[in-house]
Coordinates of C-alpha atoms and ligand atoms in Angstrom, one line a residue:
Chain A
M9 CA 134.6 32.7 -13.7
S10 CA 131.8 35.0 -14.9
V11 CA 128.9 35.8 -12.6
T12 CA 126.4 33.8 -14.9
E13 CA 128.5 30.7 -14.8
A14 CA 128.5 30.9 -11.0
S15 CA 124.7 31.3 -11.0
T16 CA 124.2 28.1 -12.7
V17 CA 126.2 26.3 -10.1
N18 CA 124.2 28.1 -7.5
K19 CA 120.9 26.4 -8.5
R20 CA 122.2 23.3 -6.9
T21 CA 123.3 24.7 -3.7
T22 CA 120.6 27.4 -2.7
S23 CA 118.1 24.7 -1.8
S24 CA 120.7 22.7 0.2
P25 CA 119.9 22.0 3.7
T26 CA 122.7 23.8 5.1
K27 CA 121.4 26.7 7.3
P28 CA 122.7 30.1 6.3
R29 CA 123.9 32.1 9.2
G30 CA 122.0 35.1 10.7
P31 CA 118.3 35.7 10.4
A32 CA 116.9 33.9 7.4
R33 CA 116.2 36.4 4.8
R34 CA 114.2 34.4 2.6
K35 CA 110.8 32.7 3.8
G36 CA 110.4 29.0 3.4
T37 CA 108.1 27.5 0.8
A38 CA 105.2 27.5 3.2
G39 CA 105.7 31.2 4.1
R40 CA 106.0 32.0 0.4
A41 CA 102.9 30.3 -0.5
N42 CA 101.1 31.9 2.3
G43 CA 102.2 35.3 1.1
N44 CA 101.1 34.6 -2.5
A45 CA 97.7 33.5 -1.2
I46 CA 97.3 36.7 0.8
A47 CA 98.5 38.9 -2.3
T48 CA 96.0 37.1 -4.5
L49 CA 93.1 37.5 -2.1
S50 CA 93.9 41.2 -1.7
V51 CA 93.9 41.7 -5.4
I52 CA 90.8 39.9 -5.9
T53 CA 89.1 42.0 -3.3
V54 CA 90.2 45.3 -4.6
L55 CA 88.8 44.3 -8.1
V56 CA 85.7 43.3 -6.7
A57 CA 85.3 46.6 -4.8
W58 CA 86.3 48.4 -8.0
E59 CA 83.3 46.9 -9.7
F60 CA 80.7 47.3 -6.9
V61 CA 81.6 50.3 -4.8
P62 CA 81.2 52.9 -7.7
R63 CA 77.7 51.3 -8.4
L64 CA 76.7 51.2 -4.6
L65 CA 77.8 54.9 -4.2
K66 CA 76.3 55.8 -7.5
I67 CA 79.3 57.4 -8.7
D68 CA 79.2 58.9 -12.1
T69 CA 81.0 56.8 -14.6
F70 CA 82.7 59.9 -15.9
I71 CA 84.3 60.4 -12.5
F72 CA 85.0 56.8 -11.7
P73 CA 84.1 54.0 -13.8
P74 CA 83.6 50.4 -12.5
L75 CA 85.9 47.7 -13.5
S76 CA 83.6 46.3 -16.1
A77 CA 83.1 49.7 -17.9
V78 CA 87.1 49.7 -18.2
L79 CA 87.2 46.1 -19.4
N80 CA 84.6 46.7 -22.1
K81 CA 87.1 49.1 -23.6
F82 CA 89.3 46.0 -24.4
T83 CA 86.6 44.3 -26.2
D84 CA 85.7 47.2 -28.4
G85 CA 87.6 46.6 -31.6
A86 CA 88.3 50.3 -32.6
T87 CA 89.4 51.3 -29.2
L88 CA 91.5 48.2 -28.9
T89 CA 93.3 49.1 -32.1
L90 CA 93.9 52.6 -30.9
L91 CA 95.3 51.3 -27.5
Y92 CA 97.5 48.8 -29.3
Q93 CA 99.0 51.3 -31.9
H94 CA 99.7 54.0 -29.4
A95 CA 101.0 51.5 -26.7
Q96 CA 103.4 50.3 -29.3
V97 CA 104.8 54.0 -29.7
T98 CA 105.2 54.5 -25.9
I99 CA 106.7 51.2 -25.3
Y100 CA 109.1 51.7 -28.1
E101 CA 110.2 55.1 -26.9
A102 CA 110.6 53.8 -23.3
L103 CA 112.6 50.6 -24.2
V104 CA 115.0 52.4 -26.6
G105 CA 115.5 55.2 -24.2
L106 CA 116.0 52.5 -21.5
A107 CA 118.6 50.8 -23.5
I108 CA 120.5 53.9 -24.5
G109 CA 120.2 55.4 -20.9
I110 CA 121.5 52.1 -19.3
F111 CA 124.3 51.9 -21.6
L112 CA 125.5 55.6 -21.2
G113 CA 124.8 55.6 -17.3
V114 CA 126.8 52.4 -16.7
S115 CA 129.7 53.4 -19.1
V116 CA 129.9 56.9 -17.6
G117 CA 129.6 55.3 -14.1
F118 CA 132.6 53.2 -14.7
V119 CA 134.7 55.9 -16.2
L120 CA 133.8 58.2 -13.2
A121 CA 134.4 55.5 -10.7
E122 CA 137.9 54.7 -12.2
W123 CA 139.3 58.2 -12.6
S124 CA 138.8 60.4 -9.6
V125 CA 139.8 63.4 -11.6
T126 CA 136.9 63.0 -14.0
R127 CA 134.6 62.4 -10.9
K128 CA 135.7 65.5 -9.2
A129 CA 135.3 67.5 -12.4
V130 CA 131.9 66.2 -13.2
Y131 CA 130.5 66.0 -9.8
P132 CA 129.0 69.5 -9.5
F133 CA 127.2 68.9 -12.7
I134 CA 125.8 65.5 -11.4
V135 CA 124.6 67.1 -8.3
A136 CA 123.0 70.0 -10.2
F137 CA 121.1 67.6 -12.6
Q138 CA 120.2 65.2 -10.0
S139 CA 118.4 67.9 -8.0
M140 CA 116.6 69.2 -11.1
P141 CA 113.4 68.0 -12.4
K142 CA 114.5 66.5 -15.6
V143 CA 111.1 66.3 -17.3
A144 CA 111.3 70.1 -17.4
L145 CA 113.8 69.6 -20.2
A146 CA 111.0 68.1 -22.4
P147 CA 109.9 71.4 -24.2
L148 CA 113.5 72.2 -25.0
F149 CA 114.0 68.8 -26.8
I150 CA 110.7 69.4 -28.6
I151 CA 112.1 72.8 -29.9
W152 CA 115.3 71.0 -30.9
F153 CA 113.9 67.9 -32.3
G154 CA 110.3 68.3 -33.3
F155 CA 107.4 65.9 -32.5
G156 CA 108.8 62.5 -33.4
Y157 CA 110.5 59.9 -31.2
T158 CA 113.6 61.6 -30.5
P159 CA 112.6 64.1 -27.9
K160 CA 110.7 61.5 -26.0
I161 CA 113.7 59.2 -26.1
L162 CA 115.9 61.9 -24.9
V163 CA 113.6 62.5 -21.9
V164 CA 113.6 58.8 -21.1
V165 CA 117.4 58.8 -21.5
M166 CA 117.7 61.5 -19.0
L167 CA 115.6 59.9 -16.5
V168 CA 117.3 56.5 -16.9
F169 CA 120.9 57.7 -17.2
F170 CA 121.2 59.5 -13.8
P171 CA 120.1 56.4 -11.6
M172 CA 122.2 54.2 -13.5
L173 CA 125.2 56.4 -13.4
V174 CA 125.0 57.2 -9.8
N175 CA 124.2 53.6 -8.7
T176 CA 127.0 52.1 -10.9
M177 CA 129.5 54.7 -9.5
N178 CA 128.6 54.3 -5.9
G179 CA 128.4 50.5 -6.3
I180 CA 132.0 50.4 -7.4
L181 CA 133.2 53.1 -5.0
S182 CA 131.8 51.2 -2.0
T183 CA 133.6 48.0 -2.7
D184 CA 134.7 46.4 0.5
P185 CA 138.2 47.9 1.0
A186 CA 139.4 44.5 2.7
R187 CA 138.5 42.7 -0.6
L188 CA 140.4 45.4 -2.6
D189 CA 143.4 44.7 -0.1
L190 CA 143.1 41.2 -0.9
F191 CA 143.3 41.8 -4.6
K192 CA 146.3 44.1 -4.1
S193 CA 148.1 41.6 -2.1
L194 CA 147.6 39.0 -4.8
C195 CA 149.2 41.5 -7.2
A196 CA 146.0 41.5 -9.5
S197 CA 146.1 43.6 -12.5
R198 CA 143.6 46.4 -12.8
W199 CA 141.6 44.5 -15.4
Q200 CA 141.5 41.5 -13.0
V201 CA 140.2 43.8 -10.0
W202 CA 137.5 45.1 -12.2
R203 CA 136.3 41.9 -13.6
R204 CA 136.5 39.8 -10.6
L205 CA 135.8 42.4 -7.9
L206 CA 134.5 45.7 -8.7
L207 CA 131.9 44.5 -11.2
P208 CA 130.3 41.8 -9.1
S209 CA 130.4 44.1 -6.1
A210 CA 128.7 46.9 -8.0
L211 CA 125.8 44.6 -9.3
P212 CA 123.4 44.9 -6.3
S213 CA 123.6 48.6 -6.5
M214 CA 123.4 48.7 -10.4
F215 CA 120.1 46.6 -10.0
A216 CA 118.6 48.9 -7.4
G217 CA 119.4 51.7 -10.1
L218 CA 117.8 49.6 -12.8
E219 CA 114.6 49.1 -10.8
V220 CA 114.2 52.9 -10.6
A221 CA 115.2 53.4 -14.2
V222 CA 112.6 51.1 -15.6
V223 CA 109.8 53.0 -13.7
N224 CA 111.4 56.2 -14.8
S225 CA 111.6 55.3 -18.5
F226 CA 107.7 55.3 -18.7
I227 CA 107.5 58.4 -16.7
G228 CA 109.7 59.9 -19.4
A229 CA 107.9 58.6 -22.3
I230 CA 104.5 59.6 -21.1
T231 CA 105.7 63.1 -20.0
G232 CA 107.4 63.7 -23.3
E233 CA 104.3 62.8 -25.1
F234 CA 102.1 65.2 -23.0
V235 CA 104.4 68.0 -24.0
G236 CA 104.0 67.5 -27.7
A237 CA 103.5 64.4 -29.8
D238 CA 101.2 63.0 -32.5
A239 CA 101.3 59.4 -31.3
G240 CA 101.7 57.5 -28.0
L241 CA 99.6 56.6 -24.9
G242 CA 100.4 60.2 -23.5
V243 CA 98.5 61.5 -26.6
L244 CA 95.8 59.0 -26.4
L245 CA 95.1 60.0 -22.7
Q246 CA 94.6 63.4 -23.6
Q247 CA 92.4 62.6 -26.4
F248 CA 90.2 60.4 -24.3
K249 CA 90.2 63.1 -21.6
N250 CA 89.0 65.5 -24.1
A251 CA 86.3 63.1 -25.2
Y252 CA 85.2 62.8 -21.4
D253 CA 85.9 59.0 -22.0
T254 CA 87.0 58.3 -18.5
P255 CA 86.7 54.4 -18.8
A256 CA 89.2 54.6 -21.7
V257 CA 91.6 56.7 -19.7
F258 CA 91.4 54.0 -17.1
A259 CA 92.1 51.3 -19.7
I260 CA 95.4 53.2 -20.6
L261 CA 96.3 53.3 -16.9
V262 CA 95.6 49.6 -16.6
I263 CA 98.0 49.0 -19.5
L264 CA 100.6 51.2 -18.1
A265 CA 100.4 49.4 -14.7
L266 CA 100.5 46.0 -16.4
V267 CA 103.6 46.8 -18.4
G268 CA 105.2 48.5 -15.4
V269 CA 104.6 45.3 -13.2
L270 CA 106.0 43.2 -16.1
L271 CA 109.3 45.1 -16.4
N272 CA 109.7 45.3 -12.7
Q273 CA 109.2 41.5 -12.3
S274 CA 111.7 41.0 -15.2
V275 CA 114.3 43.2 -13.4
R276 CA 113.8 41.3 -10.2
L277 CA 114.1 38.0 -11.9
C278 CA 117.4 39.1 -13.5
R279 CA 118.5 40.4 -10.3
R280 CA 118.0 37.1 -8.7
R281 CA 119.8 35.3 -11.3
F282 CA 122.7 37.6 -11.5
V283 CA 123.1 38.7 -7.9
F284 CA 122.2 35.2 -6.5
W285 CA 124.5 35.7 -3.6
Q286 CA 122.3 38.1 -1.6
Chain B
M27 CA 162.1 28.1 -0.7
T28 CA 161.1 29.7 2.5
E29 CA 162.3 33.1 3.1
R30 CA 163.4 35.1 6.0
I31 CA 162.2 38.6 6.9
E32 CA 164.1 41.3 7.8
V33 CA 162.8 44.8 9.0
R34 CA 165.3 47.6 9.6
D35 CA 164.5 50.7 11.6
A36 CA 161.0 50.9 10.0
E37 CA 158.9 53.8 10.6
V38 CA 155.4 54.5 9.1
V39 CA 153.8 58.0 9.5
F40 CA 150.3 58.8 8.4
T41 CA 149.7 62.2 7.2
R42 CA 146.3 63.5 6.6
K43 CA 145.0 66.9 5.5
G44 CA 143.6 68.8 8.7
A45 CA 144.9 66.3 11.1
D46 CA 148.2 65.8 13.0
P47 CA 150.4 63.3 11.6
V48 CA 150.2 59.8 13.3
T49 CA 153.4 57.9 13.9
A50 CA 152.1 54.3 13.7
I51 CA 155.3 52.5 14.1
H52 CA 158.8 53.8 14.9
G53 CA 162.3 52.2 14.9
V54 CA 161.1 48.7 14.4
D55 CA 163.9 46.1 14.0
L56 CA 162.8 42.5 13.5
E57 CA 164.3 39.4 12.1
V58 CA 162.3 36.3 11.4
E59 CA 164.3 33.1 10.5
A60 CA 163.2 31.2 7.3
G61 CA 160.4 28.8 8.3
G62 CA 160.1 30.4 11.6
F63 CA 156.8 31.4 13.5
V64 CA 156.6 34.6 15.3
S65 CA 153.6 36.0 17.2
I66 CA 153.1 39.5 17.8
V67 CA 151.1 41.1 20.6
G68 CA 150.4 44.7 21.6
P69 CA 147.7 47.2 22.7
S70 CA 145.2 47.9 20.0
G71 CA 146.0 50.8 17.8
C72 CA 149.9 50.3 18.4
G73 CA 150.6 49.6 14.7
K74 CA 150.6 45.9 14.5
T75 CA 148.5 45.9 11.3
T76 CA 150.7 48.6 9.8
L77 CA 153.8 46.6 10.4
L78 CA 152.3 43.5 8.7
R79 CA 150.9 45.4 5.8
A80 CA 154.4 47.0 5.4
I81 CA 156.1 43.7 5.3
G82 CA 153.2 42.5 2.9
G83 CA 154.0 45.5 0.6
L84 CA 150.7 47.0 1.2
Q85 CA 151.9 50.0 3.1
D86 CA 154.9 52.2 2.2
L87 CA 157.5 52.9 4.9
S88 CA 158.2 56.5 5.7
S89 CA 161.9 55.2 6.5
G90 CA 163.7 52.2 7.2
S91 CA 163.6 49.1 5.0
I92 CA 162.1 45.7 4.9
A93 CA 163.6 42.6 3.1
V94 CA 161.9 39.2 2.3
G95 CA 164.4 36.9 1.3
D96 CA 167.2 38.8 -0.4
Q97 CA 164.7 41.2 -2.0
E98 CA 163.7 44.6 -0.7
V99 CA 160.0 44.9 -0.3
I100 CA 158.7 47.5 -2.6
G101 CA 155.1 46.3 -3.3
P102 CA 153.0 43.1 -3.0
Q103 CA 154.6 40.0 -3.9
R104 CA 153.3 36.7 -5.0
S105 CA 155.4 34.7 -2.7
I106 CA 153.7 36.5 0.3
S107 CA 150.3 35.5 1.4
F108 CA 148.0 37.4 3.6
M109 CA 145.3 36.5 5.8
F110 CA 143.1 39.2 7.0
Q111 CA 141.0 39.8 10.1
Q112 CA 137.9 39.0 8.1
P113 CA 137.6 36.0 5.9
T114 CA 137.4 38.4 2.8
L115 CA 135.9 35.5 0.7
L116 CA 134.1 36.7 -2.4
P117 CA 130.3 35.7 -1.9
W118 CA 129.7 35.2 -5.6
M119 CA 132.2 32.3 -5.7
T120 CA 132.0 28.9 -4.2
I121 CA 134.4 28.0 -1.4
E122 CA 136.5 26.1 -3.9
Q123 CA 136.5 28.9 -6.4
N124 CA 137.6 31.3 -3.8
C125 CA 140.4 29.1 -2.8
L126 CA 141.5 28.7 -6.4
M127 CA 141.2 32.5 -7.2
P128 CA 144.9 33.3 -6.4
A129 CA 146.1 30.8 -9.0
R130 CA 143.5 32.1 -11.6
L131 CA 144.8 35.6 -10.9
H132 CA 148.4 34.3 -11.5
H133 CA 147.5 32.1 -14.4
R134 CA 149.0 29.1 -12.8
L135 CA 145.9 27.1 -12.1
D136 CA 146.8 23.5 -12.9
E137 CA 145.9 20.0 -11.8
Q138 CA 148.6 20.2 -9.1
Y139 CA 147.2 23.4 -7.7
R140 CA 143.7 22.0 -7.6
R141 CA 144.9 18.8 -5.8
R142 CA 146.7 20.8 -3.2
V143 CA 143.6 23.1 -2.4
G144 CA 141.5 19.9 -2.4
A145 CA 143.9 18.4 0.1
L146 CA 143.9 21.5 2.1
L147 CA 140.1 21.8 2.3
E148 CA 140.0 18.1 3.3
R149 CA 142.5 18.9 6.2
A150 CA 140.6 22.0 7.2
G151 CA 137.4 19.8 7.5
L152 CA 135.7 21.6 4.4
G153 CA 136.1 18.6 1.9
T154 CA 132.4 18.4 1.5
F155 CA 131.9 22.2 1.4
G156 CA 133.9 23.1 -1.8
T157 CA 130.7 23.7 -3.9
K158 CA 128.9 25.8 -1.2
Y159 CA 128.9 29.4 -1.0
P160 CA 130.4 31.4 1.8
K161 CA 127.2 32.5 3.3
E162 CA 126.3 28.8 3.7
L163 CA 129.2 28.5 6.1
S164 CA 129.7 29.5 9.7
G165 CA 132.3 32.1 10.6
G166 CA 134.9 29.6 11.7
M167 CA 134.4 27.5 8.5
Q168 CA 134.8 30.8 6.3
Q169 CA 138.0 31.6 8.2
R170 CA 139.3 28.2 7.7
A171 CA 138.5 28.5 4.0
S172 CA 140.5 31.7 3.9
I173 CA 143.5 29.9 5.5
V174 CA 143.2 27.3 2.8
R175 CA 143.2 30.1 0.2
A176 CA 146.2 31.6 1.7
L177 CA 148.3 28.2 2.1
G178 CA 147.1 27.1 -1.3
Q179 CA 149.5 29.7 -2.9
D180 CA 152.2 27.6 -1.3
P181 CA 153.6 30.9 -0.2
E182 CA 157.0 31.5 1.3
V183 CA 155.7 34.0 3.8
L184 CA 152.3 33.9 5.6
L185 CA 151.2 37.0 7.3
L186 CA 148.1 36.6 9.6
D187 CA 146.3 39.7 10.9
E188 CA 144.3 38.7 14.0
P189 CA 142.6 35.9 12.0
F190 CA 140.7 34.2 14.8
G191 CA 139.6 37.3 16.6
A192 CA 135.8 36.9 15.6
L193 CA 135.6 33.1 16.6
D194 CA 134.3 31.4 19.6
A195 CA 136.8 29.8 22.1
M196 CA 136.3 26.3 21.0
T197 CA 136.5 26.9 17.3
R198 CA 139.5 29.1 18.1
E199 CA 141.5 26.4 19.8
Q200 CA 140.6 24.0 17.0
M201 CA 141.9 26.4 14.6
N202 CA 145.0 27.2 16.4
F203 CA 146.0 23.6 16.1
D204 CA 145.1 23.4 12.5
L205 CA 147.2 26.4 11.8
H206 CA 150.1 24.9 13.8
Q207 CA 149.9 21.6 11.9
M208 CA 149.7 23.3 8.4
W209 CA 152.7 25.5 9.3
A210 CA 154.7 22.6 10.8
R211 CA 154.2 20.7 7.6
A212 CA 154.7 23.6 5.1
G213 CA 157.3 25.1 7.0
V214 CA 156.4 28.5 5.8
T215 CA 157.7 31.7 7.4
T216 CA 154.7 32.9 9.5
L217 CA 153.9 36.2 11.3
L218 CA 150.8 36.1 13.4
I219 CA 149.2 39.2 15.0
T220 CA 146.9 38.3 17.8
H221 CA 145.1 39.7 20.8
S222 CA 145.3 36.4 22.8
I223 CA 148.4 36.0 24.8
P224 CA 147.9 32.1 25.2
E225 CA 147.4 31.9 21.4
A226 CA 150.6 33.9 20.9
V227 CA 152.6 31.5 23.2
L228 CA 151.0 28.3 22.0
L229 CA 151.8 28.9 18.4
G230 CA 154.9 31.2 18.2
E231 CA 158.5 30.1 18.3
R232 CA 159.0 33.7 19.4
V233 CA 156.6 36.3 20.9
I234 CA 157.1 39.9 19.9
V235 CA 155.6 42.5 22.2
M236 CA 155.0 45.9 20.9
S237 CA 154.3 49.2 22.8
S238 CA 151.5 51.5 22.5
R239 CA 151.7 54.1 19.7
P240 CA 154.1 54.8 18.2
G241 CA 154.7 51.1 18.1
R242 CA 158.0 49.8 19.0
I243 CA 159.2 46.3 19.9
I244 CA 159.8 46.2 23.7
D245 CA 160.3 42.4 24.2
D246 CA 161.1 39.4 22.2
I247 CA 160.6 36.2 24.0
E248 CA 161.8 32.7 22.9
I249 CA 159.1 30.0 23.4
P250 CA 161.1 26.8 23.8
F251 CA 158.3 24.2 23.0
G252 CA 159.7 22.9 19.7
R253 CA 157.9 22.6 16.3
E254 CA 155.6 19.8 17.4
R255 CA 153.0 21.0 19.9
S256 CA 149.8 19.6 21.3
A257 CA 147.2 20.8 23.7
D258 CA 149.5 19.5 26.6
V259 CA 151.7 22.4 26.1
M260 CA 149.0 24.6 27.8
N261 CA 149.4 22.3 30.9
D262 CA 153.1 22.9 31.1
P263 CA 154.1 25.3 34.0
E264 CA 156.5 27.0 31.6
F265 CA 153.4 28.0 29.6
S266 CA 151.8 29.9 32.3
R267 CA 155.1 31.5 33.3
L268 CA 155.5 32.7 29.8
T269 CA 151.8 33.9 29.3
A270 CA 152.3 35.8 32.7
H271 CA 155.5 37.3 31.4
V272 CA 154.0 38.6 28.3
R273 CA 150.9 39.9 30.2
S274 CA 153.1 41.8 32.6
H275 CA 154.0 44.2 29.7
F276 CA 150.2 44.8 29.2
A277 CA 149.4 45.6 32.8
K278 CA 152.1 48.3 32.7
D279 CA 151.1 49.5 29.4
D280 CA 147.5 49.8 30.2
E281 CA 148.5 52.0 33.1
T282 CA 150.5 54.4 31.0
A283 CA 147.8 54.4 28.5
R284 CA 145.1 55.4 31.2
V285 CA 147.5 58.1 32.6
K286 CA 147.9 59.4 29.1
E287 CA 144.3 59.4 28.5
R288 CA 143.7 61.3 31.8
G289 CA 146.3 63.8 30.9
Q290 CA 144.6 64.1 27.4
L291 CA 141.2 64.9 29.1
V292 CA 142.5 67.5 31.4
R293 CA 144.3 69.2 28.5
D294 CA 141.2 69.2 26.3
Ligands
LIG314 N1 145.4 54.6 6.6 C1 145.5 55.3 7.8 N2 145.6 56.7 7.9 C2 145.7 57.3 9.0 N3 145.9 56.6 10.2 C3 146.1 55.3 10.2 C4 145.8 54.6 8.9 N4 145.9 53.2 9.3 C5 146.3 53.0 10.7 N5 146.4 54.4 11.2 C6 146.6 54.7 12.6 O1 147.8 54.0 12.9 C7 147.7 53.6 14.1 C8 148.0 52.2 14.1 O2 147.1 51.3 13.5 P1 147.2 49.8 13.2 O3 148.3 49.4 12.6 O4 145.8 49.4 12.6 O5 147.0 49.2 14.7 P2 146.7 47.8 15.3 O6 146.6 46.9 14.3 O7 147.9 47.5 16.3 O8 145.5 47.9 16.2 C9 146.3 53.8 14.7 O9 146.3 54.9 15.6 C10 145.5 54.1 13.4 O10 144.5 55.1 13.8
LIG315 MG1 145.1 45.8 13.5

């Protein structure tokens, strides 16, 4: 049985009236609706304040533009085209880097979890890299690969790879020993142990890593563009800054925030689907 | 189809770097007849789990030998089924999927196996819970599901390591009789480790008492209540006499343990 299969079955049962043991982790429908209302209200309040507080306090638009000035940027055809083109570049770099980083991180995580010799050999390097600010590698990547996509994607890969690697490895290594004993007593093959025990056990931790990785992917792309690029939101940010166009700078921040929220919500959705038992 | 168990002069020593070797069990001789039910009691840390794991092939012996049927135990065997202290159900599988998992792993999931597990679930009062996930069940129900998983394999030997320790008294008594009936029907050779002396006497055809570490067998008591037992057994004066007899070992053992501990403190 695969995890996906199981989750479809789950849809029927999660809403069953049987009370789960222990403190209920998920709120009831009423509680959730209430939470949504509070969140909506708070967002509206902040947006209204964003519009009126700068005006009331007579803050210069150059320092902190009101919401309407920022939104106007999205109605202006030329700016909109710029935003669109450069956002495409940044999103491309982030997503490609994310995909490669996830693939590599998960693969290496599996290998290190399975073979303790490789784990012991590689561990010092992981610790060294973990404690190093990896964006500092960006200039080096520019030297090696020029101003195109490659160095930015590489920075993203670096920032995605490590959280995925560490969380995959730790997730597998922290599998409940009692369950490992169970599989051992059932004479399960190594492949069966992986497929039916280690992988599902590691999923929650892998998703925790993925949440970090998604945020990191955009940090990586923007930083890479800051260091040296001819396209991307990082470049556009600097251009707008040089033109003292603060509302346009805010417009980019709004885009980045929206994309971030979108990706984060997708990850949470996937997590709920694949790790339905938590 | 059931198998006898024969343990000969078994010893397990745990060696760890930077720590003194620990002799968990020493010179253990034990025979369990095919289809028998033997309870094992002993102070905690005396090596009961170690002995059971060794019989199940999960723990290598340092010396001695163990045979199940006419085969020497050198590793886990499909004919031996374990039930652990925790239910160890997999949270991403339904109760039914959990109970069918051994068959899936052994590539022998057929209609007959499904029917047997279905019947066992029914017997365990879990008939309507097959499609539920473990977290939707109480601790007692989870533990019953894990009994079903163990028995569903139709094992020749059933090894139970304090399976009811975490349950409340009422559920525990219920489970005792469930286990007894399942055993009486299936006739599987069963070893039960328990902390509860009444449980040991109620269920076992024999009760084995182990000493504190290094674990040795210090008593082996026949329990003459036959194969069909009901709650009435506990009202039998013989029952109190037997529990008192088993308990007498622990009173002594506790004292020696305390004296030892005190000696330890003085030395440290
Ligand atoms: N894997 C192990 N490594 C080292 N010591 C162990 C290990 N497993 C058990 N022991 C030691 O062996 C002794 C017996 O343990 P165990 O068989 O679990 O006792 P019981 O089940 O009777 O409580 C204990 O002192 C325990 O600390
Ligand atoms: Mg134990």
